[in-house]
Amino acid sequence: MHLTAKLLINCSIATLIPTIAAAPTRQAIGPPGSSGDVYGSEEFLGPDGNAVDPADSAIVTKYNLVPGQTADANLGLYLDLKETENPQPVRGSNGGTDPGPRNMIYEKLNPDTYAPPGEDAGDVANLHWPLGLSYNHPGLERAGFARQQNIHQLPAATQMAGVDMKLSPYAYRELHWHQANEWAYIFNGSVRVGAVNDDGQTTYDDLNAGDVWFFPAGLPHTIQALGEGTEFLLVFDSGTFSEENTFLASELFLRTPKSVMAKNLRTDVSAFEGIPQHELYIFPGTPAPSNLSAQNITGPDGSIPNPVSYTYHFSQQEPYVVPGGSIKIIDPTTFPIASNFSAALVTIQPGAMREIHWHTTSDEWNFFIAGNARITVFSAPAASRTFDFAEGDVGYVPFPDSHYVENTGDVDLVYLEVLQSSRFSDVSVAQWLGLTPPQVVKDTLNLPDAVIANLPKYKNYILPGNRDLLTTNFTSEGP
């Protein structure tokens, strides 16, 4: 064979043989007090023939299972792990013990994730976010803070985002406007809000805990806490909304040429020497006059008429009371300016539940004001996941997934159920079956005749239960 051909063949073969990387150059130089080597030896590669160390065990021997944990996993009983010293991810014959590493605080707060009910299956997006894990944007001089949830914290929450905001006595949320519509519910304290619409009409109102306001996208508004301060919830109709992208009055003045601003306000540029040199966001203010009329500024176009008012004194609305709890609904029926926001304030007694339902026009955004709860979300065709919630948590249920909300604590559960809808509505599973011909229900689900005969033809909203969450027979409770 010609010498050139042999060389070509040898080169080709060489390219097919994997190259063994040379061992990295070992550096003996390091800081004073250093020793050893960051790399191990090639002798550690592959089988070494040594016996397994019997002292290295993954067996957990010291633990106690809580009531209900040995029951059939498909019963889905609530497991209270809060007082357990060494909780384990065991439910019925499912799961196994956990030697760690682990974070027991999270496991105790989320028993239905750690030891899931037997029916949970498939892949469901995370639908739970504790606002306690959100970054707190601090105000100036202890004037308050804000923390938010949007798709960065909860990617499934595409339709809505939320902000928890606290203002110290007389503190301001800086004059501003948004790209998204803003719906608000006041947790505590009192606040004075005001706005000017694009017709030059104005509104100013004092609101208390339990009241609601709504400001459309683009509408400039003011928010000032009164003498006892305030904390409130803001819900926006976009999952991508961020408080960091708010249009602020301070930034408007900083980002507009001073000569142009002077021309616009009919003054000299020297008038702007004292304007803030950075955003104020949340900042201390001077006490608002106790008499609202002192700040009720109106122009030639007058005030915004009540039928399209931006505020609603929801705290004065009496709830609809049913066995197991109560519910108050606010939607454009009574608060027309909030044309696409519908909400329910739900109170559920210990052991009771918001009946299984789904919504036909919107995702559901939840905020838990008091108590503890769990929600199982069923997503077609065959997936479900159960999440646990506590005060300050956000929940989200995509349209049209079915779900319930069960009180798993020993005090009343209070939460908000917010929809993007022109009317608050849902489909009740029990009512749906009760209004379906019994033959159809029997042929489909093979339920006992007595169960079918007992199905309600009305909507319960809330169903009573037993404080003992291990109870499985509710026959005596009725529909």
C-alpha angles and dihedrals in degrees: 000000000000114000092236092054091050091053092050092050093048091050091050092051091048091057090057095054113088113244114234108223115238115247111264116262108265115231115207092184117099143133119305110282095026121132141169127028133286089223130063129221128277085235088078092067117110131347114351100185094233121139121252113264106247091200091066102081135164092196116118114208106164111069142101127219117226125234110288094021095107093045122104107295091224091065087072094210117181111257115210105209097162097104097035114116096209110014118198132205094242127130118168107309092338128099129008143234122299120220093181162185087213146141107239094186091065093041092054091048093049108040094154090057095042095044103017125201114261093248093060107107145146126024121313123170119245108274100178131083126170108214086212086077094053121101112262110227101209124219124224121280094358091302092142142278145247133214127183147197121210136141090298089067098028111022093186091062097087100148102048143025131192140213129196108206131185124193121189118225110307092354119144136225095219118257104276151138136216142218089230133058114262124217117181138193121190116227099186144341124028136281141191115224131184139175143181118214128210091266091059093252118140140207133190126178142165114229133192137202110304095026126120137217134185129199119186120230112280095019112128113227145170130224122189127171116231127223099302096041124236145237122202144168123240120199120192128196095235129069090211094057115127130187087217090068097056119134104242128195091225092054091045089060093043095050098046121080109259092228090055093047090049091052090048095049094037096239143105122276089244087074089074098057092101101045117122114273093211137026116290096202097165115007142156118274140190118265113280115235111264090229108076092203089068088070099033096113116185133179133199090291092058130210130330105265119245096246088067097032118153092220134063125189094223091163089072094055113103115229127243103247123211133165105289100024146322142273136205120194128201122182138135088294088079102009103042099172089067089067097173103028121095123170143173127206103211128194117191124187121227111289093011127110144208100247121254108275146136136212124245102205110026151029114254123239116195134194119189112219100176139000134014131291147167131215129196113203119201114204121187136285102017113326133110138164134189121217131189123220138194136183110304095025128128122220130189132195119188120224122293101004115130119236147153133211116224125191105233097174137077097248132058115291113225121186144151123241109199126188136183094231141113089234133027106244142147142173113248112212093211094048092045091055091042090056093046118090108269091232090059093048091047094048092047105040104016091223119169114269091241091058092048092048090052096053112120125240091205134063116263098189088190130032124202120238143174125279085226099081091196089071114118104172116076098159093119092052093072125208 
